[in-house]
């Protein structure tokens, strides 16, 4: 689905990360445990090179525990990578410090303090995590995605420094399924997408592995075999989302679906497994390569002497 977001301070943040990463020992990437693949920034690996990486699957209290286990195993099998699940509001610094020390065992002590960079998309829980780690109000939290803060350094221990970067989304989504999942999760400002479309996409996915949760939460009969619009209509009726003439107010019904998903009212849900995301990514990469080839061909037709500089 088409999602129009403004990449905002992406270039600035990209530059800031590229600059900072030269003096960094471990990169912590906060991911949303409900959509770990879709919430990972594809630019990050390119920017941070071969730095050891700690993947933090945040909001694990909202995610399906069986699927979180699959994602943790997936990331822990990658070289120079560790992964932990987390509920940021209850975080303590010990597991972070331990995981970072395991990734960069030669760092530590006043002469060689551990230097860690924290990255993550908007609303993934960076401020909540940093507040919990420092136990104060140094990092500002807010629920409007896209608020950019200046890079800040936080001292977690005498020999352990953490740099926070502004949360940014990337300008173009390669995995077609990711846009809608990011919107459902709350990572994208609400003006950038159509809530009814996102709710229908969400219901379409939930009808597979989580049909029982949808039926239970909205007190519906079996939704098996129903079209997504019919499920949304049934939800609207159940929730009394009606407009004049008794017609269903689909917008209100969509808002109810998104609210129940985001707040955990539907239950613990994860919108992708590593296998599903791997297949979507491969598809997206193929489509992206084709798009680039078409662009290159167009450019060459217009100016046969030009060098291809499409990124
Ligand atoms: P950001 O800095 O990465 O942009 O995210 P931030 O910490 O502001 O968190 C975004 C929202 O996600 C906040 O909710 C925050 O409470 C919630 N959150 C962060 N970590 C977790 C977690 O591990 N589990 C759950 N369930 N929620 C988490 P909010 O509705 O915007 O604010 P509030 O109602 O908490 O005040």
PDB file of N, CA and C in Angstrom, residues 272-310:
ATOM      1  N   UNK A 272       5.121 -10.979  11.732  1.00  0.00           N
ATOM      2  CA  UNK A 272       5.979 -11.646  10.742  1.00  0.00           C
ATOM      3  C   UNK A 272       6.911 -12.622  11.448  1.00  0.00           C
ATOM      4  N   UNK A 273       7.198 -13.730  10.781  1.00  0.00           N
ATOM      5  CA  UNK A 273       8.220 -14.659  11.284  1.00  0.00           C
ATOM      6  C   UNK A 273       9.483 -14.413  10.457  1.00  0.00           C
ATOM      7  N   UNK A 274      10.637 -14.886  10.908  1.00  0.00           N
ATOM      8  CA  UNK A 274      11.849 -14.698  10.109  1.00  0.00           C
ATOM      9  C   UNK A 274      11.702 -15.304   8.713  1.00  0.00           C
ATOM     10  N   UNK A 275      11.018 -16.444   8.616  1.00  0.00           N
ATOM     11  CA  UNK A 275      10.860 -17.092   7.303  1.00  0.00           C
ATOM     12  C   UNK A 275       9.976 -16.241   6.394  1.00  0.00           C
ATOM     13  N   UNK A 276       8.847 -15.764   6.929  1.00  0.00           N
ATOM     14  CA  UNK A 276       7.961 -14.914   6.109  1.00  0.00           C
ATOM     15  C   UNK A 276       8.707 -13.665   5.653  1.00  0.00           C
ATOM     16  N   UNK A 277       9.370 -13.008   6.603  1.00  0.00           N
ATOM     17  CA  UNK A 277      10.028 -11.752   6.253  1.00  0.00           C
ATOM     18  C   UNK A 277      11.136 -11.998   5.223  1.00  0.00           C
ATOM     19  N   UNK A 278      11.859 -13.113   5.381  1.00  0.00           N
ATOM     20  CA  UNK A 278      12.931 -13.449   4.424  1.00  0.00           C
ATOM     21  C   UNK A 278      12.378 -13.560   3.008  1.00  0.00           C
ATOM     22  N   UNK A 279      11.214 -14.193   2.873  1.00  0.00           N
ATOM     23  CA  UNK A 279      10.610 -14.357   1.542  1.00  0.00           C
ATOM     24  C   UNK A 279      10.163 -13.002   0.989  1.00  0.00           C
ATOM     25  N   UNK A 280       9.546 -12.174   1.853  1.00  0.00           N
ATOM     26  CA  UNK A 280       9.090 -10.852   1.394  1.00  0.00           C
ATOM     27  C   UNK A 280      10.282  -9.982   0.983  1.00  0.00           C
ATOM     28  N   UNK A 281      11.356 -10.104   1.753  1.00  0.00           N
ATOM     29  CA  UNK A 281      12.546  -9.296   1.456  1.00  0.00           C
ATOM     30  C   UNK A 281      13.138  -9.695   0.096  1.00  0.00           C
ATOM     31  N   UNK A 282      13.219 -11.017  -0.139  1.00  0.00           N
ATOM     32  CA  UNK A 282      13.777 -11.491  -1.413  1.00  0.00           C
ATOM     33  C   UNK A 282      12.932 -10.976  -2.573  1.00  0.00           C
ATOM     34  N   UNK A 283      11.611 -11.044  -2.415  1.00  0.00           N
ATOM     35  CA  UNK A 283      10.687 -10.530  -3.437  1.00  0.00           C
ATOM     36  C   UNK A 283      10.924  -9.033  -3.665  1.00  0.00           C
ATOM     37  N   UNK A 284      11.011  -8.299  -2.551  1.00  0.00           N
ATOM     38  CA  UNK A 284      11.189  -6.844  -2.620  1.00  0.00           C
ATOM     39  C   UNK A 284      12.516  -6.488  -3.285  1.00  0.00           C
ATOM     40  N   UNK A 285      13.549  -7.266  -2.979  1.00  0.00           N
ATOM     41  CA  UNK A 285      14.862  -6.968  -3.572  1.00  0.00           C
ATOM     42  C   UNK A 285      14.829  -7.215  -5.081  1.00  0.00           C
ATOM     43  N   UNK A 286      14.123  -8.259  -5.491  1.00  0.00           N
ATOM     44  CA  UNK A 286      14.015  -8.532  -6.925  1.00  0.00           C
ATOM     45  C   UNK A 286      13.301  -7.379  -7.618  1.00  0.00           C
ATOM     46  N   UNK A 287      12.165  -6.959  -7.001  1.00  0.00           N
ATOM     47  CA  UNK A 287      11.407  -5.846  -7.603  1.00  0.00           C
ATOM     48  C   UNK A 287      12.238  -4.573  -7.640  1.00  0.00           C
ATOM     49  N   UNK A 288      13.030  -4.355  -6.572  1.00  0.00           N
ATOM     50  CA  UNK A 288      13.844  -3.147  -6.502  1.00  0.00           C
ATOM     51  C   UNK A 288      14.942  -3.175  -7.576  1.00  0.00           C
ATOM     52  N   UNK A 289      15.525  -4.359  -7.782  1.00  0.00           N
ATOM     53  CA  UNK A 289      16.563  -4.481  -8.811  1.00  0.00           C
ATOM     54  C   UNK A 289      15.964  -4.206 -10.194  1.00  0.00           C
ATOM     55  N   UNK A 290      14.732  -4.689 -10.405  1.00  0.00           N
ATOM     56  CA  UNK A 290      14.067  -4.437 -11.692  1.00  0.00           C
ATOM     57  C   UNK A 290      13.792  -2.946 -11.870  1.00  0.00           C
ATOM     58  N   UNK A 291      13.361  -2.312 -10.771  1.00  0.00           N
ATOM     59  CA  UNK A 291      13.068  -0.874 -10.823  1.00  0.00           C
ATOM     60  C   UNK A 291      14.321  -0.079 -11.185  1.00  0.00           C
ATOM     61  N   UNK A 292      15.423  -0.467 -10.556  1.00  0.00           N
ATOM     62  CA  UNK A 292      16.683   0.224 -10.853  1.00  0.00           C
ATOM     63  C   UNK A 292      17.104   0.013 -12.300  1.00  0.00           C
ATOM     64  N   UNK A 293      16.924  -1.224 -12.789  1.00  0.00           N
ATOM     65  CA  UNK A 293      17.318  -1.527 -14.171  1.00  0.00           C
ATOM     66  C   UNK A 293      16.487  -0.690 -15.142  1.00  0.00           C
ATOM     67  N   UNK A 294      15.170  -0.566 -14.846  1.00  0.00           N
ATOM     68  CA  UNK A 294      14.307   0.237 -15.719  1.00  0.00           C
ATOM     69  C   UNK A 294      14.752   1.695 -15.707  1.00  0.00           C
ATOM     70  N   UNK A 295      15.092   2.188 -14.507  1.00  0.00           N
ATOM     71  CA  UNK A 295      15.508   3.581 -14.366  1.00  0.00           C
ATOM     72  C   UNK A 295      16.808   3.821 -15.144  1.00  0.00           C
ATOM     73  N   UNK A 296      17.706   2.833 -15.023  1.00  0.00           N
ATOM     74  CA  UNK A 296      18.998   2.935 -15.712  1.00  0.00           C
ATOM     75  C   UNK A 296      18.787   2.972 -17.227  1.00  0.00           C
ATOM     76  N   UNK A 297      17.885   2.081 -17.686  1.00  0.00           N
ATOM     77  CA  UNK A 297      17.631   2.004 -19.127  1.00  0.00           C
ATOM     78  C   UNK A 297      17.040   3.318 -19.633  1.00  0.00           C
ATOM     79  N   UNK A 298      16.112   3.872 -18.823  1.00  0.00           N
ATOM     80  CA  UNK A 298      15.476   5.146 -19.198  1.00  0.00           C
ATOM     81  C   UNK A 298      16.521   6.244 -19.302  1.00  0.00           C
ATOM     82  N   UNK A 299      17.395   6.272 -18.329  1.00  0.00           N
ATOM     83  CA  UNK A 299      18.424   7.298 -18.258  1.00  0.00           C
ATOM     84  C   UNK A 299      19.381   7.177 -19.450  1.00  0.00           C
ATOM     85  N   UNK A 300      19.742   5.927 -19.743  1.00  0.00           N
ATOM     86  CA  UNK A 300      20.660   5.702 -20.859  1.00  0.00           C
ATOM     87  C   UNK A 300      20.042   6.093 -22.193  1.00  0.00           C
ATOM     88  N   UNK A 301      18.715   5.888 -22.312  1.00  0.00           N
ATOM     89  CA  UNK A 301      18.026   6.294 -23.549  1.00  0.00           C
ATOM     90  C   UNK A 301      18.072   7.809 -23.699  1.00  0.00           C
ATOM     91  N   UNK A 302      17.889   8.518 -22.536  1.00  0.00           N
ATOM     92  CA  UNK A 302      17.870   9.990 -22.594  1.00  0.00           C
ATOM     93  C   UNK A 302      19.276  10.538 -22.814  1.00  0.00           C
ATOM     94  N   UNK A 303      20.256   9.923 -22.188  1.00  0.00           N
ATOM     95  CA  UNK A 303      21.625  10.430 -22.261  1.00  0.00           C
ATOM     96  C   UNK A 303      22.585   9.231 -22.254  1.00  0.00           C
ATOM     97  N   UNK A 304      22.825   8.663 -23.453  1.00  0.00           N
ATOM     98  CA  UNK A 304      23.613   7.428 -23.530  1.00  0.00           C
ATOM     99  C   UNK A 304      25.018   7.554 -22.935  1.00  0.00           C
ATOM    100  N   UNK A 305      25.527   8.785 -22.832  1.00  0.00           N
ATOM    101  CA  UNK A 305      26.902   8.945 -22.333  1.00  0.00           C
ATOM    102  C   UNK A 305      26.970   8.997 -20.812  1.00  0.00           C
ATOM    103  N   UNK A 306      25.781   9.118 -20.149  1.00  0.00           N
ATOM    104  CA  UNK A 306      25.823   9.329 -18.691  1.00  0.00           C
ATOM    105  C   UNK A 306      26.176   8.058 -17.942  1.00  0.00           C
ATOM    106  N   UNK A 307      26.829   8.235 -16.795  1.00  0.00           N
ATOM    107  CA  UNK A 307      27.145   7.106 -15.902  1.00  0.00           C
ATOM    108  C   UNK A 307      25.947   6.874 -15.012  1.00  0.00           C
ATOM    109  N   UNK A 308      25.663   5.614 -14.698  1.00  0.00           N
ATOM    110  CA  UNK A 308      24.547   5.346 -13.786  1.00  0.00           C
ATOM    111  C   UNK A 308      24.947   5.664 -12.358  1.00  0.00           C
ATOM    112  N   UNK A 309      24.177   6.581 -11.713  1.00  0.00           N
ATOM    113  CA  UNK A 309      24.479   6.887 -10.325  1.00  0.00           C
ATOM    114  C   UNK A 309      23.245   6.651  -9.453  1.00  0.00           C
ATOM    115  N   UNK A 310      22.369   5.787  -9.911  1.00  0.00           N
ATOM    116  CA  UNK A 310      21.153   5.513  -9.128  1.00  0.00           C
ATOM    117  C   UNK A 310      21.485   4.749  -7.861  1.00  0.00           C
TER     118      UNK A 310
END
